[in-house]
Amino acid sequence: MKFASVIVSVSSKEVNRIFEYKIPDPLIGIIKIGHRVLVPFGPRNIQGYVVNIKDSVDFDASKIRPINRALDIEPVLTRELIMLAKHLADYYIDPYISVIETILPAALKSQSEKVLTLHSDASKEAADFFKASHSGGKVLTKKLDAEALKGIKPFIDSGDIIEETELKQHTNKKYARALKPTFQPGRDFGRAVKQLELLDYLENHEYIELSRLHEDGYSSHTINELVKKGYAEKIDVVIERDPYENRVFFEDKPKILNQDQDYAFGRIQDAMDRSDPKTFLLHGITGSGKTEVYLQAIKAVLDKGQEAIMLVPEIALTPQMVNRFKSRFGDEVAVLHSGLSHGEKYDEWRKIKEGRARVSVGARSSIFAPFENVGIIIVDEEHETTYKQTDRPMYHAVEVAKYRSSFHKCPLILGTATPSLETYARSDKSVYERLELNMRAASNTLPDTRIVDMAKEHRTGNTSVISSALKEAIQDRIDRGEQTVLLLNRRGYANFQICQSCGDVPNCPNCDISLTYHKSNHTLLCHYCGYEEEVKRECAACGSDDVTFRGTGTEKIEEILRDMFQVDVVRMDNDTTRRKGMHEKLLNRFEKEEVPILLGTQMIAKGLDYPKVTLVGVLNADTMLNLPDFRANEKTFQLLTQVAGRAGRHELSGEVIFQTYNSEHYAITLSESNDYQAFYEKEMEFRRFARYSPFYFHVLFTVSSEDVRKCLEAAAHVHEKLTAAVSDTAIIVGPSPSPIERINNQHRFQILLKYKREPDLSAVLHELDEFYYERYKKEGLSLRIDVDPQYIM
């Protein structure tokens, strides 16, 4: 007798544990660890995942219910991913099943519906009633009206009609009709030349899709005649949704590495040869050829018969990275990111699972690619906060990469021009090995950078958001047929609307934040909860019509640029890239040199590589400096350095202009000189003094409720529990109102825990999470526990 340990698909704390089920004799040897199964759970049947198989259990085996059926031929989870899910659930304080369902593509998450079926021994009366109850297809309980339910209930009670739970996937495999040769002897076609030609065509293939045959000029009549004569048959075949089927990728040969690149590649290859799970920091200035090192390291891995995982931080980076990787490795590459449809992502995931792709390229979630023999993991732009998921489970992809690197005994490469302070500090302590790339791959120099003080600019009479120096530089590039990238990290048209009579500013009714004006649809929009209202020309507070808009967003700058230079502009922000495929479409327009100016938010600041871009302008370098967060200086330095690196990456020299009201701030002046080491030393002084990461670990607790009194009471309770549980070396900051006190009608208070070593902390966090899970169900009061937060907001 065999038993399966199953975690069921119910995201509830009460069932966040393993349940034992008996494996029926016919399924012994078929059901394996990682299989999806249908199991009885209380009065219903639900989906679960097998996490272990055993020969015995510690209690009465006769009381254990059997698994109903397996939902897959092959397991969807590897043993490693099951272990990883448990590790993440424990570390990030989340239900085991939530992590499992994050690891798997959305297409495999099931929905259920109640279906009525007729028992084989049902009475004639029941059969007649059942037949009258439906007009073909399934009989769904939810579609029966009250009268029908009343009439059918006695037959359900008697067992003549059975109610079952049927699971369905969000996305299934996609099928198409195809023609398959039957290879029978004899070829008597008489004058039917087209049929004979089709048969010759078919015999060189296992099958050909009917749609392709029609495109090639074969009519339905010719196809049907061939089938009628027995020379071919029509079949259903699985086809894959390929998001790149219309793209042509030209072969890209490996480049000759320069001295720094060659040394870095040699150190990485040595770790691969020794199966050493070493973490490398590949610290290279922008344009130093980090991607070529990645590509050649992956080629070495593939030559050994292993697989590679490559992470990029933004969907916007994926098109160019995909182009590089597909051009080098062809169909070996699978692409996984949130810009794909469920079906496309599912098919890319299947390519990996079935061994037809050995390289995964994608954003955060692609770290869960179901490879079983990983030879290298690469995280490009490792400093990016997008690697940390902001919704539960709040995992960090870099931490997941470390776990998988250790499991597979393969090197992990963290590549960036601006490492996070935590990463660079670990390389300083030799926890990671640091590899430096100090020269640009094409041997050209970094762009010339200068700072424009906008306070002085305004004193000279220029009140425009475009300084005289930047205006002149943009015009110069337009005249020379070169391109410009402009960064403004604020979308919308204007920051807010204000009444000039009484000073009233329209705020979101659900959040403590002003509404942002979007001119394209003439609305005021909340960027936190999505609340939207039409713009009114009269002040709601005093009735005055003297209302105006203040501040500047990308939408307004686009309008200013078009008027100022009489040229087209590509704008990239959340508003213009919301629709599927728009990232790639907009970048393609710019890449083809159709448009001289690319304007965008931080999504354009990294990874983009265009030969005609010789000017980069940052319209407001202070934006992130003003955030109430200890990482504000670091994020400012990283953003400015990264966007500056887009200029002059090829034969043409580059220029960068930072516009700022804080021209003396070290985050900006050290970005100008591209001096990471000086910034690191300066910022580490602040972190040491203020006792922040990397000198301390952090956990951020956010209590939220519609009732502010309950919020305060809960925050005090969390503080009390922490004070009793942690050592005197830990620091508890708060409780205090969150920087934005109310979002979506939820009042928010936060507590920040700073600590160096607290071995019993995990148990306390799980206890708090469980306690507030119950309170959330009863009172709508929630506690969010963010381990290793990226923002203290």
Coordinates of N, CA, C and O in Angstrom, one line a residue, residues 161-314:
I161 N -29.2 10.6 -10.0 CA -28.4 11.7 -10.6 C -27.3 12.1 -9.6 O -27.5 12.2 -8.4
I162 N -26.1 12.2 -10.1 CA -24.9 12.4 -9.3 C -24.4 13.8 -9.6 O -24.3 14.2 -10.7
E163 N -24.1 14.5 -8.5 CA -23.4 15.8 -8.7 C -21.9 15.7 -8.4 O -21.5 15.2 -7.4
E164 N -21.1 16.0 -9.4 CA -19.7 15.9 -9.4 C -19.0 17.3 -9.5 O -19.6 18.2 -10.1
T165 N -17.8 17.3 -9.0 CA -17.0 18.6 -9.2 C -16.0 18.3 -10.4 O -15.3 17.3 -10.4
E166 N -16.1 19.2 -11.4 CA -15.2 19.0 -12.5 C -14.2 20.2 -12.6 O -14.6 21.4 -12.4
L167 N -13.0 19.9 -12.7 CA -11.9 20.9 -12.8 C -11.6 21.3 -14.2 O -11.7 20.5 -15.1
K168 N -11.4 22.6 -14.4 CA -10.9 23.0 -15.7 C -9.8 24.0 -15.6 O -9.7 24.8 -14.7
Q169 N -8.8 23.9 -16.5 CA -7.7 24.8 -16.5 C -8.0 26.1 -17.1 O -8.9 26.2 -17.9
H170 N -7.3 27.1 -16.6 CA -7.5 28.5 -17.2 C -7.1 28.4 -18.7 O -7.8 29.0 -19.6
T171 N -6.1 27.6 -19.0 CA -5.6 27.6 -20.4 C -5.2 26.1 -20.7 O -4.6 25.5 -19.9
N172 N -5.7 25.6 -21.8 CA -5.3 24.3 -22.3 C -4.3 24.3 -23.4 O -4.1 25.4 -24.0
K173 N -3.9 23.2 -23.8 CA -3.0 23.1 -25.0 C -3.9 23.6 -26.2 O -5.1 23.4 -26.2
K174 N -3.3 24.1 -27.2 CA -4.0 24.6 -28.4 C -3.8 23.5 -29.5 O -2.7 23.0 -29.7
Y175 N -5.0 23.2 -30.1 CA -5.0 22.2 -31.1 C -5.3 22.7 -32.5 O -6.0 23.8 -32.6
A176 N -4.9 22.0 -33.5 CA -5.2 22.4 -34.9 C -5.4 21.1 -35.7 O -4.9 20.1 -35.4
R177 N -6.3 21.2 -36.8 CA -6.5 20.0 -37.7 C -5.3 19.9 -38.6 O -4.8 20.9 -39.1
A178 N -4.9 18.7 -38.9 CA -3.7 18.5 -39.7 C -4.0 17.2 -40.6 O -4.9 16.4 -40.3
L179 N -3.2 17.1 -41.6 CA -3.3 16.0 -42.5 C -2.0 15.1 -42.3 O -0.9 15.6 -42.4
K180 N -2.3 13.8 -42.1 CA -1.2 12.8 -41.9 C -1.2 11.7 -43.0 O -2.2 11.2 -43.3
P181 N 0.0 11.4 -43.6 CA 0.0 10.4 -44.6 C -0.2 9.0 -43.9 O 0.3 8.8 -42.8
T182 N -0.8 8.1 -44.6 CA -1.0 6.7 -44.1 C -0.1 5.7 -44.7 O 0.0 4.6 -44.3
F183 N 0.7 6.1 -45.8 CA 1.7 5.3 -46.4 C 1.2 4.0 -46.9 O 1.8 2.9 -46.8
Q184 N 0.0 3.9 -47.5 CA -0.5 2.7 -48.1 C 0.1 2.5 -49.5 O 0.4 3.5 -50.2
P185 N 0.3 1.3 -49.9 CA 0.9 1.1 -51.2 C -0.1 1.4 -52.4 O -1.3 1.5 -52.2
G186 N 0.5 1.6 -53.5 CA -0.3 1.9 -54.7 C -0.5 3.4 -54.9 O -0.7 4.1 -53.9
R187 N -0.5 3.9 -56.2 CA -0.7 5.3 -56.4 C -1.5 5.5 -57.7 O -1.1 6.1 -58.6
D188 N -2.7 5.0 -57.7 CA -3.5 5.1 -58.9 C -4.4 6.3 -58.8 O -5.5 6.3 -58.3
F189 N -3.9 7.4 -59.3 CA -4.5 8.7 -59.2 C -5.1 9.2 -60.6 O -5.8 10.2 -60.6
G190 N -4.9 8.4 -61.6 CA -5.4 8.8 -62.9 C -4.9 10.2 -63.3 O -3.7 10.5 -63.3
R191 N -5.9 11.1 -63.6 CA -5.6 12.5 -64.0 C -5.6 13.4 -62.8 O -5.4 14.6 -63.0
A192 N -5.7 12.9 -61.6 CA -5.7 13.8 -60.4 C -4.3 14.1 -60.0 O -3.7 13.7 -59.0
V193 N -3.7 15.0 -60.8 CA -2.2 15.3 -60.6 C -2.0 16.1 -59.3 O -1.0 15.8 -58.6
K194 N -3.0 16.9 -58.9 CA -2.8 17.7 -57.7 C -2.8 16.8 -56.4 O -2.1 17.0 -55.5
Q195 N -3.6 15.7 -56.5 CA -3.7 14.8 -55.4 C -2.3 14.1 -55.2 O -1.8 13.9 -54.1
L196 N -1.8 13.7 -56.3 CA -0.5 13.0 -56.3 C 0.6 13.9 -55.8 O 1.5 13.5 -55.0
E197 N 0.6 15.2 -56.3 CA 1.5 16.2 -55.8 C 1.4 16.4 -54.3 O 2.4 16.5 -53.6
L198 N 0.1 16.4 -53.8 CA -0.1 16.6 -52.3 C 0.5 15.4 -51.6 O 1.1 15.5 -50.5
L199 N 0.3 14.2 -52.1 CA 0.8 13.0 -51.4 C 2.3 13.0 -51.4 O 2.9 12.7 -50.3
D200 N 3.0 13.4 -52.5 CA 4.4 13.5 -52.4 C 4.9 14.5 -51.4 O 5.9 14.3 -50.7
Y201 N 4.2 15.6 -51.3 CA 4.5 16.7 -50.3 C 4.3 16.1 -48.9 O 5.2 16.3 -48.0
L202 N 3.2 15.4 -48.7 CA 3.0 14.8 -47.3 C 4.0 13.8 -46.9 O 4.4 13.8 -45.7
E203 N 4.5 13.0 -47.8 CA 5.3 11.9 -47.4 C 6.7 12.3 -46.9 O 7.4 11.5 -46.3
N204 N 7.0 13.6 -47.0 CA 8.2 14.1 -46.4 C 8.0 14.7 -45.0 O 8.9 15.3 -44.4
H205 N 6.8 14.6 -44.5 CA 6.4 15.1 -43.2 C 5.6 14.1 -42.3 O 5.0 13.3 -42.9
E206 N 5.7 14.3 -41.0 CA 4.9 13.5 -40.2 C 3.4 13.9 -40.3 O 2.5 13.1 -40.3
Y207 N 3.2 15.2 -40.4 CA 1.9 15.7 -40.6 C 2.1 17.2 -41.1 O 3.1 17.8 -40.9
I208 N 1.0 17.8 -41.7 CA 1.0 19.2 -42.1 C -0.3 19.8 -41.7 O -1.4 19.2 -42.0
E209 N -0.3 21.0 -41.1 CA -1.5 21.6 -40.7 C -2.4 22.0 -41.9 O -1.8 22.4 -42.9
L210 N -3.7 21.8 -41.8 CA -4.6 22.1 -42.9 C -4.4 23.6 -43.4 O -4.5 23.9 -44.6
S211 N -4.3 24.5 -42.4 CA -4.2 25.9 -42.7 C -3.0 26.2 -43.6 O -3.0 27.0 -44.5
R212 N -1.9 25.4 -43.3 CA -0.7 25.6 -44.1 C -0.9 25.0 -45.5 O -0.4 25.6 -46.5
L213 N -1.6 23.9 -45.6 CA -1.8 23.3 -47.0 C -2.7 24.2 -47.8 O -2.4 24.4 -49.0
H214 N -3.7 24.9 -47.2 CA -4.5 25.9 -47.9 C -3.6 27.0 -48.4 O -3.8 27.5 -49.5
E215 N -2.7 27.5 -47.5 CA -1.8 28.6 -47.9 C -1.0 28.2 -49.1 O -0.6 29.0 -50.0
D216 N -0.6 26.9 -49.2 CA 0.3 26.4 -50.2 C -0.5 26.0 -51.5 O 0.1 25.5 -52.5
G217 N -1.8 26.3 -51.5 CA -2.6 26.1 -52.7 C -3.4 24.8 -52.9 O -3.9 24.5 -54.0
Y218 N -3.4 24.0 -51.8 CA -4.2 22.8 -51.9 C -5.6 23.0 -51.4 O -5.8 23.5 -50.3
S219 N -6.6 22.7 -52.2 CA -8.0 23.0 -51.9 C -8.6 21.9 -50.9 O -8.0 20.8 -50.8
S220 N -9.7 22.3 -50.3 CA -10.4 21.3 -49.4 C -10.8 20.1 -50.2 O -10.7 18.9 -49.7
H221 N -11.2 20.2 -51.5 CA -11.6 19.1 -52.3 C -10.4 18.1 -52.5 O -10.6 16.9 -52.3
T222 N -9.3 18.7 -52.8 CA -8.1 17.8 -53.0 C -7.7 17.0 -51.8 O -7.5 15.8 -51.8
I223 N -7.8 17.7 -50.6 CA -7.4 17.1 -49.3 C -8.4 16.0 -49.0 O -8.1 14.9 -48.6
N224 N -9.7 16.3 -49.2 CA -10.8 15.4 -48.8 C -10.7 14.1 -49.7 O -11.0 13.0 -49.3
E225 N -10.4 14.3 -51.0 CA -10.3 13.2 -51.9 C -9.2 12.3 -51.5 O -9.3 11.0 -51.6
L226 N -8.1 12.8 -51.1 CA -6.9 12.0 -50.6 C -7.3 11.2 -49.4 O -6.9 10.1 -49.2
V227 N -8.1 11.8 -48.5 CA -8.5 11.1 -47.3 C -9.5 10.0 -47.7 O -9.4 8.9 -47.2
K228 N -10.4 10.3 -48.6 CA -11.4 9.4 -49.0 C -10.8 8.1 -49.6 O -11.2 7.0 -49.4
K229 N -9.7 8.3 -50.3 CA -9.0 7.2 -51.0 C -8.1 6.4 -50.0 O -7.5 5.4 -50.4
G230 N -8.0 6.9 -48.8 CA -7.2 6.2 -47.8 C -5.7 6.5 -47.7 O -5.0 5.9 -47.0
Y231 N -5.3 7.5 -48.5 CA -3.8 7.8 -48.5 C -3.4 8.8 -47.4 O -2.3 9.0 -47.1
A232 N -4.4 9.4 -46.7 CA -4.1 10.3 -45.6 C -5.3 10.3 -44.7 O -6.4 9.9 -45.0
E233 N -5.1 10.8 -43.5 CA -6.2 11.0 -42.5 C -6.0 12.3 -41.8 O -4.9 12.9 -41.7
K234 N -7.2 12.9 -41.4 CA -7.1 14.1 -40.6 C -7.0 13.8 -39.1 O -7.6 12.9 -38.6
I235 N -6.1 14.6 -38.5 CA -5.9 14.4 -37.1 C -5.8 15.8 -36.4 O -5.7 16.8 -37.0
D236 N -5.9 15.7 -35.0 CA -5.7 16.9 -34.2 C -4.3 16.9 -33.7 O -3.9 15.9 -33.1
V237 N -3.6 18.0 -33.8 CA -2.2 18.1 -33.3 C -2.1 19.3 -32.4 O -2.8 20.3 -32.6
V238 N -1.2 19.2 -31.4 CA -0.9 20.3 -30.5 C -0.1 21.3 -31.2 O 1.0 20.9 -31.8
I239 N -0.5 22.5 -31.2 CA 0.4 23.6 -31.8 C 0.7 24.6 -30.6 O 0.0 24.7 -29.7
E240 N 1.8 25.3 -30.8 CA 2.2 26.2 -29.7 C 2.0 27.6 -30.1 O 2.2 28.0 -31.3
R241 N 1.6 28.4 -29.1 CA 1.4 29.8 -29.3 C 2.8 30.5 -29.1 O 3.3 30.5 -28.0
D242 N 3.4 30.9 -30.2 CA 4.7 31.4 -30.2 C 4.6 32.9 -30.4 O 4.3 33.4 -31.4
P243 N 5.0 33.7 -29.3 CA 4.9 35.2 -29.4 C 5.8 35.8 -30.4 O 5.8 36.9 -30.7
Y244 N 6.8 35.0 -30.9 CA 7.9 35.5 -31.8 C 7.8 34.8 -33.1 O 8.8 34.8 -33.9
E245 N 6.6 34.2 -33.5 CA 6.5 33.5 -34.7 C 6.7 34.3 -36.0 O 7.2 33.9 -37.0
N246 N 6.4 35.6 -35.9 CA 6.5 36.5 -37.0 C 7.9 37.3 -37.0 O 8.1 38.2 -37.9
R247 N 8.7 37.0 -36.1 CA 10.0 37.7 -36.0 C 11.1 36.8 -36.7 O 11.1 35.6 -36.6
V248 N 12.0 37.5 -37.4 CA 13.2 36.9 -38.0 C 14.4 37.2 -37.2 O 14.7 38.4 -36.9
F249 N 15.1 36.2 -36.7 CA 16.3 36.4 -35.9 C 17.5 36.0 -36.8 O 17.6 34.9 -37.3
F250 N 18.4 37.0 -37.0 CA 19.6 36.7 -37.7 C 20.7 36.1 -36.8 O 20.9 36.6 -35.7
E251 N 21.5 35.2 -37.3 CA 22.5 34.5 -36.5 C 23.5 35.5 -36.0 O 24.0 36.4 -36.7
D252 N 23.8 35.4 -34.7 CA 24.8 36.3 -34.0 C 26.0 35.5 -33.6 O 25.8 34.6 -32.8
K253 N 27.1 35.8 -34.1 CA 28.3 35.0 -33.8 C 28.9 35.6 -32.5 O 28.8 36.7 -32.2
P254 N 29.6 34.7 -31.7 CA 30.3 35.2 -30.5 C 31.3 36.2 -30.8 O 32.0 36.2 -31.8
K255 N 31.4 37.2 -30.0 CA 32.4 38.3 -30.2 C 33.7 38.0 -29.5 O 33.8 37.1 -28.6
I256 N 34.8 38.6 -29.9 CA 36.1 38.4 -29.3 C 36.1 39.2 -28.0 O 35.8 40.4 -28.0
L257 N 36.4 38.6 -26.9 CA 36.3 39.3 -25.6 C 37.6 40.1 -25.3 O 38.7 39.7 -25.7
N258 N 37.4 41.3 -24.7 CA 38.5 42.1 -24.3 C 39.1 41.5 -23.0 O 38.6 40.5 -22.5
Q259 N 40.2 42.1 -22.5 CA 40.9 41.5 -21.4 C 40.1 41.3 -20.2 O 40.1 40.3 -19.5
D260 N 39.3 42.3 -19.8 CA 38.5 42.2 -18.6 C 37.4 41.2 -18.8 O 37.1 40.4 -17.9
Q261 N 36.7 41.2 -20.0 CA 35.7 40.2 -20.2 C 36.3 38.8 -20.2 O 35.6 37.9 -19.6
D262 N 37.4 38.6 -20.8 CA 38.0 37.3 -20.9 C 38.4 36.7 -19.5 O 38.2 35.6 -19.2
Y263 N 38.9 37.6 -18.6 CA 39.2 37.2 -17.2 C 37.9 36.8 -16.5 O 37.9 35.8 -15.8
A264 N 36.9 37.6 -16.6 CA 35.6 37.3 -16.0 C 35.0 36.0 -16.5 O 34.6 35.2 -15.7
F265 N 35.0 35.8 -17.8 CA 34.5 34.5 -18.3 C 35.3 33.4 -17.8 O 34.8 32.3 -17.5
G266 N 36.6 33.5 -17.7 CA 37.5 32.4 -17.2 C 37.2 32.0 -15.8 O 37.1 30.8 -15.5
R267 N 36.9 33.0 -14.9 CA 36.6 32.7 -13.5 C 35.3 32.0 -13.4 O 35.1 31.1 -12.7
I268 N 34.3 32.5 -14.3 CA 33.0 31.9 -14.2 C 33.1 30.4 -14.8 O 32.5 29.5 -14.2
Q269 N 33.8 30.2 -15.9 CA 33.9 28.9 -16.4 C 34.6 27.9 -15.5 O 34.2 26.8 -15.3
D270 N 35.6 28.4 -14.7 CA 36.3 27.6 -13.7 C 35.3 27.1 -12.7 O 35.3 26.0 -12.3
A271 N 34.4 28.0 -12.2 CA 33.3 27.6 -11.2 C 32.4 26.6 -11.8 O 32.0 25.7 -11.2
M272 N 32.0 26.8 -13.1 CA 31.1 25.8 -13.8 C 31.8 24.5 -13.9 O 31.2 23.4 -13.6
D273 N 33.1 24.4 -14.2 CA 33.8 23.2 -14.4 C 33.9 22.4 -13.0 O 33.9 21.2 -13.0
R274 N 34.0 23.2 -11.9 CA 34.1 22.6 -10.6 C 32.8 22.4 -9.9 O 32.7 22.0 -8.7
S275 N 31.7 22.7 -10.6 CA 30.3 22.6 -10.0 C 30.3 23.4 -8.7 O 29.8 22.9 -7.7
D276 N 30.8 24.6 -8.7 CA 30.9 25.4 -7.5 C 29.8 26.4 -7.5 O 29.7 27.3 -8.4
P277 N 28.9 26.4 -6.5 CA 27.8 27.3 -6.4 C 28.2 28.7 -5.9 O 27.6 29.2 -5.0
K278 N 29.2 29.2 -6.5 CA 29.8 30.5 -6.1 C 28.9 31.6 -6.7 O 28.4 31.5 -7.8
T279 N 28.8 32.7 -5.9 CA 28.1 33.9 -6.5 C 29.1 34.9 -6.9 O 30.0 35.3 -6.1
F280 N 29.0 35.4 -8.2 CA 29.9 36.4 -8.7 C 29.1 37.7 -8.8 O 27.9 37.7 -9.3
L281 N 29.7 38.8 -8.5 CA 29.2 40.1 -8.8 C 30.0 40.6 -10.1 O 31.2 40.8 -10.0
L282 N 29.3 40.6 -11.2 CA 29.9 41.1 -12.5 C 29.6 42.6 -12.5 O 28.6 43.1 -13.0
H283 N 30.6 43.4 -12.0 CA 30.4 44.9 -11.9 C 31.1 45.5 -13.1 O 32.3 45.7 -13.1
G284 N 30.2 45.9 -14.0 CA 30.8 46.5 -15.2 C 30.1 47.8 -15.5 O 28.9 47.9 -15.4
I285 N 30.9 48.8 -15.9 CA 30.3 50.1 -16.3 C 29.3 49.9 -17.5 O 29.4 48.9 -18.2
T286 N 28.4 50.8 -17.7 CA 27.4 50.7 -18.7 C 28.1 50.6 -20.1 O 29.1 51.3 -20.4
G287 N 27.7 49.6 -20.9 CA 28.3 49.4 -22.2 C 29.6 48.6 -22.2 O 30.3 48.5 -23.2
S288 N 29.9 47.9 -21.0 CA 31.2 47.2 -20.9 C 31.1 45.8 -21.4 O 32.1 45.1 -21.4
G289 N 30.0 45.4 -21.9 CA 29.9 44.0 -22.6 C 29.5 42.9 -21.6 O 29.9 41.8 -21.8
K290 N 28.7 43.2 -20.6 CA 28.3 42.2 -19.7 C 27.5 41.1 -20.4 O 27.6 39.9 -20.1
T291 N 26.6 41.5 -21.3 CA 25.7 40.6 -22.0 C 26.5 39.5 -22.8 O 26.2 38.4 -22.8
E292 N 27.6 40.0 -23.4 CA 28.5 39.0 -24.2 C 29.1 38.0 -23.3 O 29.2 36.8 -23.6
V293 N 29.5 38.4 -22.1 CA 30.0 37.4 -21.1 C 28.9 36.4 -20.7 O 29.1 35.2 -20.6
Y294 N 27.7 36.9 -20.5 CA 26.5 36.0 -20.2 C 26.4 35.0 -21.3 O 26.2 33.8 -21.1
L295 N 26.3 35.5 -22.6 CA 26.1 34.6 -23.7 C 27.1 33.5 -23.8 O 26.8 32.4 -24.1
Q296 N 28.4 33.9 -23.6 CA 29.4 32.9 -23.8 C 29.5 31.9 -22.6 O 29.8 30.7 -22.8
A297 N 29.1 32.4 -21.4 CA 29.0 31.5 -20.3 C 27.8 30.5 -20.5 O 28.0 29.3 -20.2
I298 N 26.7 31.0 -21.1 CA 25.6 30.1 -21.3 C 25.9 29.1 -22.4 O 25.6 27.9 -22.3
K299 N 26.7 29.5 -23.4 CA 27.1 28.6 -24.5 C 27.9 27.4 -23.9 O 27.8 26.2 -24.2
A300 N 28.8 27.7 -22.9 CA 29.6 26.7 -22.3 C 28.8 25.7 -21.5 O 29.0 24.5 -21.5
V301 N 27.7 26.3 -20.9 CA 26.8 25.4 -20.1 C 26.0 24.5 -21.1 O 25.9 23.3 -20.8
L302 N 25.5 25.0 -22.2 CA 24.8 24.2 -23.2 C 25.7 23.1 -23.7 O 25.2 22.0 -24.0
D303 N 26.9 23.4 -24.0 CA 27.9 22.4 -24.5 C 28.1 21.3 -23.5 O 28.4 20.2 -23.9
K304 N 27.8 21.5 -22.2 CA 27.9 20.4 -21.2 C 26.6 19.7 -21.1 O 26.5 18.8 -20.2
G305 N 25.6 20.1 -21.9 CA 24.3 19.4 -21.8 C 23.4 19.9 -20.6 O 22.5 19.3 -20.2
Q306 N 23.7 21.1 -20.1 CA 23.0 21.7 -19.0 C 22.1 22.8 -19.5 O 22.0 23.1 -20.7
E307 N 21.4 23.5 -18.5 CA 20.4 24.5 -18.8 C 20.8 25.8 -18.1 O 21.6 25.8 -17.2
A308 N 20.2 26.9 -18.6 CA 20.6 28.2 -18.1 C 19.3 29.1 -17.9 O 18.4 29.0 -18.6
I309 N 19.3 29.9 -16.8 CA 18.3 30.8 -16.4 C 18.8 32.2 -16.5 O 19.8 32.5 -15.8
M310 N 18.2 33.1 -17.2 CA 18.6 34.5 -17.4 C 17.4 35.4 -17.0 O 16.4 35.3 -17.6
L311 N 17.7 36.2 -16.0 CA 16.6 37.2 -15.5 C 16.9 38.6 -15.9 O 18.1 39.0 -15.9
V312 N 15.9 39.3 -16.4 CA 16.0 40.7 -16.6 C 14.9 41.4 -15.8 O 13.9 40.8 -15.5
P313 N 15.1 42.7 -15.4 CA 14.2 43.3 -14.4 C 12.9 43.8 -15.0 O 11.9 44.0 -14.2
E314 N 12.8 44.1 -16.3 CA 11.7 44.8 -16.8 C 11.2 44.2 -18.1 O 12.0 43.7 -18.9

